[in-house]
mmCIF file of C-alpha atoms in Angstrom:
data_model
loop_
_atom_site.group_PDB
_atom_site.id
_atom_site.type_symbol
_atom_site.label_atom_id
_atom_site.label_comp_id
_atom_site.label_asym_id
_atom_site.label_seq_id
_atom_site.Cartn_x
_atom_site.Cartn_y
_atom_site.Cartn_z
ATOM 1 C CA MET N 26 -25.397 -99.082 4.645
ATOM 2 C CA ASP N 27 -23.020 -97.987 7.404
ATOM 3 C CA SER N 28 -20.707 -100.860 8.387
ATOM 4 C CA ALA N 29 -21.366 -100.311 12.091
ATOM 5 C CA VAL N 30 -25.114 -100.758 11.511
ATOM 6 C CA MET N 31 -24.508 -103.833 9.378
ATOM 7 C CA GLU N 32 -22.524 -105.400 12.216
ATOM 8 C CA GLU N 33 -25.327 -104.927 14.766
ATOM 9 C CA VAL N 34 -26.594 -108.346 15.796
ATOM 10 C CA LEU N 35 -30.385 -108.345 15.966
ATOM 11 C CA LEU N 36 -30.768 -112.052 16.690
ATOM 12 C CA ASP N 37 -28.283 -114.184 18.606
ATOM 13 C CA VAL N 38 -29.236 -117.815 19.236
ATOM 14 C CA ARG N 39 -26.834 -119.897 21.336
ATOM 15 C CA GLY N 40 -26.923 -123.610 22.126
ATOM 16 C CA LEU N 41 -30.637 -123.965 21.437
ATOM 17 C CA ARG N 42 -32.006 -127.421 22.153
ATOM 18 C CA LYS N 43 -35.489 -128.882 21.928
ATOM 19 C CA SER N 44 -36.560 -132.519 22.084
ATOM 20 C CA PHE N 45 -39.927 -134.192 21.754
ATOM 21 C CA GLY N 46 -39.523 -137.523 23.503
ATOM 22 C CA ALA N 47 -36.612 -139.291 21.839
ATOM 23 C CA VAL N 48 -36.619 -136.928 18.833
ATOM 24 C CA ALA N 49 -34.096 -134.088 19.014
ATOM 25 C CA ALA N 50 -35.706 -131.332 16.932
ATOM 26 C CA THR N 51 -32.905 -128.803 17.495
ATOM 27 C CA GLN N 52 -29.459 -129.742 18.757
ATOM 28 C CA ASP N 53 -27.188 -126.993 20.119
ATOM 29 C CA VAL N 54 -28.100 -124.525 17.372
ATOM 30 C CA ASP N 55 -26.055 -121.303 17.115
ATOM 31 C CA LEU N 56 -27.393 -118.669 14.721
ATOM 32 C CA THR N 57 -27.097 -114.902 14.243
ATOM 33 C CA VAL N 58 -28.878 -112.352 12.069
ATOM 34 C CA ARG N 59 -27.362 -108.895 11.619
ATOM 35 C CA ALA N 60 -29.072 -105.631 10.759
ATOM 36 C CA GLY N 61 -29.328 -105.207 6.999
ATOM 37 C CA GLU N 62 -28.756 -108.910 6.363
ATOM 38 C CA ILE N 63 -30.854 -111.644 4.801
ATOM 39 C CA HIS N 64 -29.841 -114.897 6.470
ATOM 40 C CA ALA N 65 -31.472 -117.937 4.866
ATOM 41 C CA LEU N 66 -32.196 -121.148 6.762
ATOM 42 C CA ILE N 67 -32.513 -124.188 4.527
ATOM 43 C CA GLY N 68 -32.775 -127.931 4.998
ATOM 44 C CA PRO N 69 -34.857 -130.958 4.036
ATOM 45 C CA ASN N 70 -38.369 -131.564 5.335
ATOM 46 C CA GLY N 71 -38.223 -132.673 8.949
ATOM 47 C CA ALA N 72 -34.903 -130.915 9.562
ATOM 48 C CA GLY N 73 -36.312 -128.889 12.476
ATOM 49 C CA LYS N 74 -36.682 -125.508 10.765
ATOM 50 C CA SER N 75 -40.234 -124.874 11.987
ATOM 51 C CA THR N 76 -39.320 -125.930 15.523
ATOM 52 C CA LEU N 77 -36.394 -123.521 15.508
ATOM 53 C CA ILE N 78 -38.573 -120.662 14.254
ATOM 54 C CA THR N 79 -41.259 -121.291 16.875
ATOM 55 C CA GLN N 80 -38.624 -121.214 19.619
ATOM 56 C CA ILE N 81 -37.230 -117.919 18.327
ATOM 57 C CA CYS N 82 -40.756 -116.459 18.212
ATOM 58 C CA GLY N 83 -41.571 -117.660 21.726
ATOM 59 C CA GLU N 84 -44.336 -120.097 20.838
ATOM 60 C CA ILE N 85 -42.497 -123.004 22.456
ATOM 61 C CA ARG N 86 -39.782 -122.951 25.115
ATOM 62 C CA PRO N 87 -36.366 -124.473 24.415
ATOM 63 C CA ASP N 88 -35.026 -127.165 26.695
ATOM 64 C CA ALA N 89 -31.663 -125.394 26.791
ATOM 65 C CA GLY N 90 -29.887 -122.435 25.244
ATOM 66 C CA GLN N 91 -30.483 -118.702 24.957
ATOM 67 C CA ILE N 92 -32.141 -116.302 22.523
ATOM 68 C CA HIS N 93 -31.088 -112.650 22.450
ATOM 69 C CA LEU N 94 -33.002 -110.003 20.518
ATOM 70 C CA ALA N 95 -31.038 -106.785 19.930
ATOM 71 C CA GLY N 96 -28.848 -107.651 22.915
ATOM 72 C CA ARG N 97 -31.718 -108.505 25.282
ATOM 73 C CA ASP N 98 -32.218 -112.029 26.609
ATOM 74 C CA VAL N 99 -35.754 -112.956 25.528
ATOM 75 C CA THR N 100 -35.515 -116.706 26.151
ATOM 76 C CA ALA N 101 -38.211 -116.640 28.829
ATOM 77 C CA MET N 102 -40.371 -113.941 27.214
ATOM 78 C CA PRO N 103 -43.751 -114.786 25.677
ATOM 79 C CA ALA N 104 -44.327 -114.263 21.958
ATOM 80 C CA TYR N 105 -46.232 -110.970 22.351
ATOM 81 C CA GLU N 106 -43.342 -109.414 24.305
ATOM 82 C CA ARG N 107 -40.890 -110.405 21.589
ATOM 83 C CA ALA N 108 -43.171 -108.799 19.017
ATOM 84 C CA ARG N 109 -43.189 -105.594 21.066
ATOM 85 C CA ARG N 110 -39.412 -105.644 21.056
ATOM 86 C CA GLY N 111 -39.216 -105.684 17.282
ATOM 87 C CA LEU N 112 -39.731 -109.277 16.141
ATOM 88 C CA GLY N 113 -42.074 -109.742 13.171
ATOM 89 C CA ARG N 114 -43.152 -112.955 11.504
ATOM 90 C CA SER N 115 -44.920 -114.319 8.461
ATOM 91 C CA PHE N 116 -46.234 -117.867 8.498
ATOM 92 C CA GLN N 117 -45.854 -120.866 6.198
ATOM 93 C CA ILE N 118 -49.651 -120.930 5.889
ATOM 94 C CA THR N 119 -51.071 -117.455 5.342
ATOM 95 C CA GLN N 120 -52.667 -115.961 8.482
ATOM 96 C CA LEU N 121 -55.135 -113.267 7.389
ATOM 97 C CA CYS N 122 -58.720 -112.238 8.131
ATOM 98 C CA LEU N 123 -60.103 -113.413 4.800
ATOM 99 C CA GLU N 124 -63.417 -111.577 5.153
ATOM 100 C CA TYR N 125 -61.580 -108.253 5.629
ATOM 101 C CA THR N 126 -60.233 -106.152 2.789
ATOM 102 C CA ALA N 127 -56.508 -105.715 2.310
ATOM 103 C CA ILE N 128 -56.501 -102.285 3.938
ATOM 104 C CA GLU N 129 -58.612 -103.525 6.860
ATOM 105 C CA ASN N 130 -56.127 -106.346 7.516
ATOM 106 C CA VAL N 131 -53.289 -103.830 7.725
ATOM 107 C CA MET N 132 -55.340 -101.432 9.848
ATOM 108 C CA LEU N 133 -56.074 -104.265 12.258
ATOM 109 C CA SER N 134 -52.339 -104.941 12.512
ATOM 110 C CA LEU N 135 -51.685 -101.256 13.188
ATOM 111 C CA THR N 136 -54.099 -101.270 16.124
ATOM 112 C CA VAL N 137 -51.878 -103.759 17.945
ATOM 113 C CA GLY N 138 -48.647 -101.990 16.971
ATOM 114 C CA PRO N 139 -46.270 -100.473 19.528
ATOM 115 C CA ARG N 140 -47.457 -96.866 19.133
ATOM 116 C CA THR N 141 -51.228 -97.143 18.763
ATOM 117 C CA ILE N 142 -53.895 -96.805 21.457
ATOM 118 C CA PHE N 143 -57.628 -96.955 20.776
ATOM 119 C CA SER N 144 -60.774 -96.741 22.823
ATOM 120 C CA ILE N 145 -62.551 -100.068 23.132
ATOM 121 C CA TRP N 146 -65.684 -98.245 21.879
ATOM 122 C CA SER N 147 -64.151 -96.994 18.620
ATOM 123 C CA ASP N 148 -64.048 -98.709 15.218
ATOM 124 C CA PRO N 149 -60.460 -98.287 13.937
ATOM 125 C CA ARG N 150 -61.599 -99.039 10.374
ATOM 126 C CA ARG N 151 -63.251 -95.589 10.320
ATOM 127 C CA ASP N 152 -60.055 -93.779 11.303
ATOM 128 C CA ALA N 153 -58.823 -91.802 8.262
ATOM 129 C CA LYS N 154 -55.339 -91.317 9.668
ATOM 130 C CA LEU N 155 -55.003 -95.023 10.346
ATOM 131 C CA ALA N 156 -56.245 -95.797 6.843
ATOM 132 C CA GLY N 157 -53.565 -93.522 5.404
ATOM 133 C CA ARG N 158 -50.857 -95.353 7.327
ATOM 134 C CA ALA N 159 -52.233 -98.702 6.200
ATOM 135 C CA GLN N 160 -52.322 -97.556 2.581
ATOM 136 C CA SER N 161 -48.639 -96.607 2.770
ATOM 137 C CA TRP N 162 -47.772 -100.171 3.823
ATOM 138 C CA LEU N 163 -49.823 -101.586 0.970
ATOM 139 C CA GLU N 164 -47.917 -99.333 -1.420
ATOM 140 C CA ARG N 165 -44.637 -100.603 -0.033
ATOM 141 C CA VAL N 166 -45.506 -104.215 -0.889
ATOM 142 C CA GLY N 167 -47.040 -103.420 -4.271
ATOM 143 C CA LEU N 168 -50.724 -103.672 -3.347
ATOM 144 C CA ALA N 169 -51.757 -100.005 -3.499
ATOM 145 C CA ASP N 170 -54.506 -100.698 -6.041
ATOM 146 C CA ARG N 171 -55.863 -103.731 -4.132
ATOM 147 C CA ALA N 172 -56.725 -101.942 -0.878
ATOM 148 C CA ASP N 173 -60.479 -102.568 -1.065
ATOM 149 C CA VAL N 174 -60.288 -106.179 -2.227
ATOM 150 C CA PRO N 175 -61.250 -108.797 0.390
ATOM 151 C CA ALA N 176 -58.328 -111.066 1.221
ATOM 152 C CA ALA N 177 -60.510 -114.038 0.257
ATOM 153 C CA ASP N 178 -60.672 -112.735 -3.318
ATOM 154 C CA MET N 179 -56.942 -112.144 -3.721
ATOM 155 C CA ALA N 180 -54.551 -114.396 -5.607
ATOM 156 C CA HIS N 181 -52.206 -116.537 -3.523
ATOM 157 C CA GLY N 182 -49.188 -114.354 -4.253
ATOM 158 C CA GLU N 183 -51.121 -111.220 -3.323
ATOM 159 C CA ARG N 184 -52.090 -112.764 -0.007
ATOM 160 C CA ARG N 185 -48.423 -113.406 0.717
ATOM 161 C CA GLN N 186 -47.659 -109.763 -0.101
ATOM 162 C CA LEU N 187 -50.507 -108.680 2.169
ATOM 163 C CA GLU N 188 -49.240 -110.844 5.002
ATOM 164 C CA LEU N 189 -45.893 -109.103 4.635
ATOM 165 C CA ALA N 190 -47.597 -105.686 4.853
ATOM 166 C CA VAL N 191 -49.400 -106.860 7.994
ATOM 167 C CA ALA N 192 -46.069 -107.874 9.569
ATOM 168 C CA LEU N 193 -44.302 -104.664 8.526
ATOM 169 C CA ALA N 194 -47.085 -102.476 9.940
ATOM 170 C CA ARG N 195 -46.029 -103.549 13.433
ATOM 171 C CA GLU N 196 -42.668 -101.849 12.851
ATOM 172 C CA PRO N 197 -40.333 -104.782 13.459
ATOM 173 C CA ARG N 198 -36.566 -104.612 13.256
ATOM 174 C CA LEU N 199 -36.181 -108.343 12.631
ATOM 175 C CA LEU N 200 -38.399 -110.378 10.306
ATOM 176 C CA LEU N 201 -38.780 -114.162 10.395
ATOM 177 C CA LEU N 202 -40.228 -115.234 7.074
ATOM 178 C CA ASP N 203 -41.417 -118.847 6.959
ATOM 179 C CA GLU N 204 -41.513 -119.980 3.309
ATOM 180 C CA PRO N 205 -42.886 -116.738 1.803
ATOM 181 C CA MET N 206 -42.698 -118.278 -1.700
ATOM 182 C CA ALA N 207 -44.684 -121.408 -0.750
ATOM 183 C CA GLY N 208 -47.324 -122.227 -3.366
ATOM 184 C CA MET N 209 -46.230 -119.465 -5.724
ATOM 185 C CA GLY N 210 -45.721 -119.739 -9.449
ATOM 186 C CA PRO N 211 -42.525 -118.474 -11.109
ATOM 187 C CA GLU N 212 -43.817 -114.934 -11.707
ATOM 188 C CA GLU N 213 -45.181 -114.549 -8.173
ATOM 189 C CA SER N 214 -41.953 -115.911 -6.712
ATOM 190 C CA ALA N 215 -39.875 -113.485 -8.788
ATOM 191 C CA ARG N 216 -42.079 -110.599 -7.605
ATOM 192 C CA MET N 217 -41.662 -111.586 -3.962
ATOM 193 C CA THR N 218 -37.899 -111.984 -4.441
ATOM 194 C CA ARG N 219 -37.663 -108.423 -5.756
ATOM 195 C CA LEU N 220 -39.770 -107.158 -2.876
ATOM 196 C CA LEU N 221 -37.597 -108.830 -0.241
ATOM 197 C CA ALA N 222 -34.406 -107.660 -1.918
ATOM 198 C CA GLY N 223 -35.648 -104.075 -1.617
ATOM 199 C CA MET N 224 -36.238 -104.520 2.126
ATOM 200 C CA ARG N 225 -32.718 -105.659 2.975
ATOM 201 C CA GLU N 226 -31.386 -102.337 4.262
ATOM 202 C CA ARG N 227 -34.398 -101.641 6.490
ATOM 203 C CA TYR N 228 -34.580 -104.945 8.362
ATOM 204 C CA GLY N 229 -32.671 -108.001 9.431
ATOM 205 C CA ILE N 230 -34.378 -111.007 7.847
ATOM 206 C CA LEU N 231 -34.255 -114.703 8.730
ATOM 207 C CA LEU N 232 -35.633 -116.441 5.654
ATOM 208 C CA VAL N 233 -36.817 -120.069 5.739
ATOM 209 C CA GLU N 234 -37.329 -121.131 2.141
ATOM 210 C CA HIS N 235 -37.275 -124.145 -0.181
ATOM 211 C CA ASP N 236 -37.097 -122.101 -3.390
ATOM 212 C CA MET N 237 -33.350 -122.273 -3.928
ATOM 213 C CA ASP N 238 -33.376 -119.772 -6.801
ATOM 214 C CA ALA N 239 -34.843 -117.225 -4.392
ATOM 215 C CA VAL N 240 -32.431 -118.207 -1.609
ATOM 216 C CA PHE N 241 -29.347 -117.815 -3.799
ATOM 217 C CA ALA N 242 -30.676 -114.526 -5.200
ATOM 218 C CA LEU N 243 -31.356 -113.019 -1.768
ATOM 219 C CA ALA N 244 -29.161 -114.469 0.952
ATOM 220 C CA ASP N 245 -26.048 -112.832 2.368
ATOM 221 C CA ARG N 246 -25.474 -115.966 4.422
ATOM 222 C CA ILE N 247 -27.073 -119.402 4.444
ATOM 223 C CA SER N 248 -27.330 -121.867 7.337
ATOM 224 C CA VAL N 249 -28.113 -125.504 6.617
ATOM 225 C CA LEU N 250 -30.134 -127.479 9.161
ATOM 226 C CA VAL N 251 -30.226 -131.295 8.946
ATOM 227 C CA TYR N 252 -31.842 -133.496 11.607
ATOM 228 C CA GLY N 253 -31.862 -130.621 14.071
ATOM 229 C CA LYS N 254 -28.183 -129.736 13.632
ATOM 230 C CA LEU N 255 -26.669 -126.802 11.785
ATOM 231 C CA ILE N 256 -24.086 -128.498 9.589
ATOM 232 C CA PHE N 257 -22.769 -125.361 7.869
ATOM 233 C CA THR N 258 -23.111 -121.570 7.665
ATOM 234 C CA GLY N 259 -21.531 -119.573 4.879
ATOM 235 C CA SER N 260 -21.972 -117.498 1.752
ATOM 236 C CA CYS N 261 -24.011 -118.695 -1.224
ATOM 237 C CA ASP N 262 -20.877 -119.813 -3.062
ATOM 238 C CA GLU N 263 -19.534 -121.629 -0.008
ATOM 239 C CA VAL N 264 -22.838 -123.436 0.505
ATOM 240 C CA ARG N 265 -23.030 -124.424 -3.165
ATOM 241 C CA GLN N 266 -19.590 -126.021 -3.002
ATOM 242 C CA HIS N 267 -19.797 -127.657 0.417
ATOM 243 C CA PRO N 268 -19.808 -131.464 -0.104
ATOM 244 C CA GLU N 269 -21.870 -132.305 2.986
ATOM 245 C CA VAL N 270 -24.505 -129.711 2.100
ATOM 246 C CA ARG N 271 -24.732 -130.958 -1.474
ATOM 247 C CA SER N 272 -25.085 -134.523 -0.277
ATOM 248 C CA ALA N 273 -27.662 -133.741 2.421
ATOM 249 C CA TYR N 274 -29.859 -131.239 0.621
ATOM 250 C CA LEU N 275 -28.835 -129.427 -2.534
ATOM 251 C CA GLY N 276 -27.814 -132.171 -4.923
ATOM 252 C CA ASP N 277 -27.998 -130.881 -8.478
ATOM 253 C CA ALA N 278 -29.360 -127.527 -7.290
ATOM 254 C CA ALA N 279 -25.830 -126.555 -6.305
ATOM 255 C CA CYS N 280 -24.608 -126.681 -9.871
#
């Protein structure tokens, strides 16, 4: 990838703070994600990772600080406006229409994408052109042969792949992935790791994940959040060797 593209900052978080009563969930957090980069966010349970993600997405407002998306201040923007400006997200708990087939889930996502307009009287599931676009997204995540399977009948790992297709169909530039390997077995996790690795050059990715094998396999940079504070940001090797990080979170996983 061109170095100038790689240096483009898609997400720039500065001095982000959020408290709930006496509990400081995020404390002056600074974080960036560049185009073509996978930036992992790790930390123990209760570290504030989910609160940080929900602030970036616009689901809750920070008490202080700023969030810039591709150079635009989006701190006061609602979540749907951030999505329109290129922010995509997958959730820790899969968010799909379980009664719909895989291709119908993606088609539904396409109907709320930035370039699609439909009559309120039409049924988008009958649109052949839309179905073709949805099928191409299923192919990209390895679900081409599962298009007509209801999401309720899919394996857990397949649902996670489908959720990724749903997010990608909205044509984001920046993806926030909240524990995409959660609940997966070793084979499913390895499959998802390969899939995300192949997406690196197309998107900037902020990856929240507890699977440290996946994190070390994927991340260009890692930020470590503990009790609402970022205690370190660096490369995989730097994080592995950092004494405070090993003490607070990694332990033997750093070896």
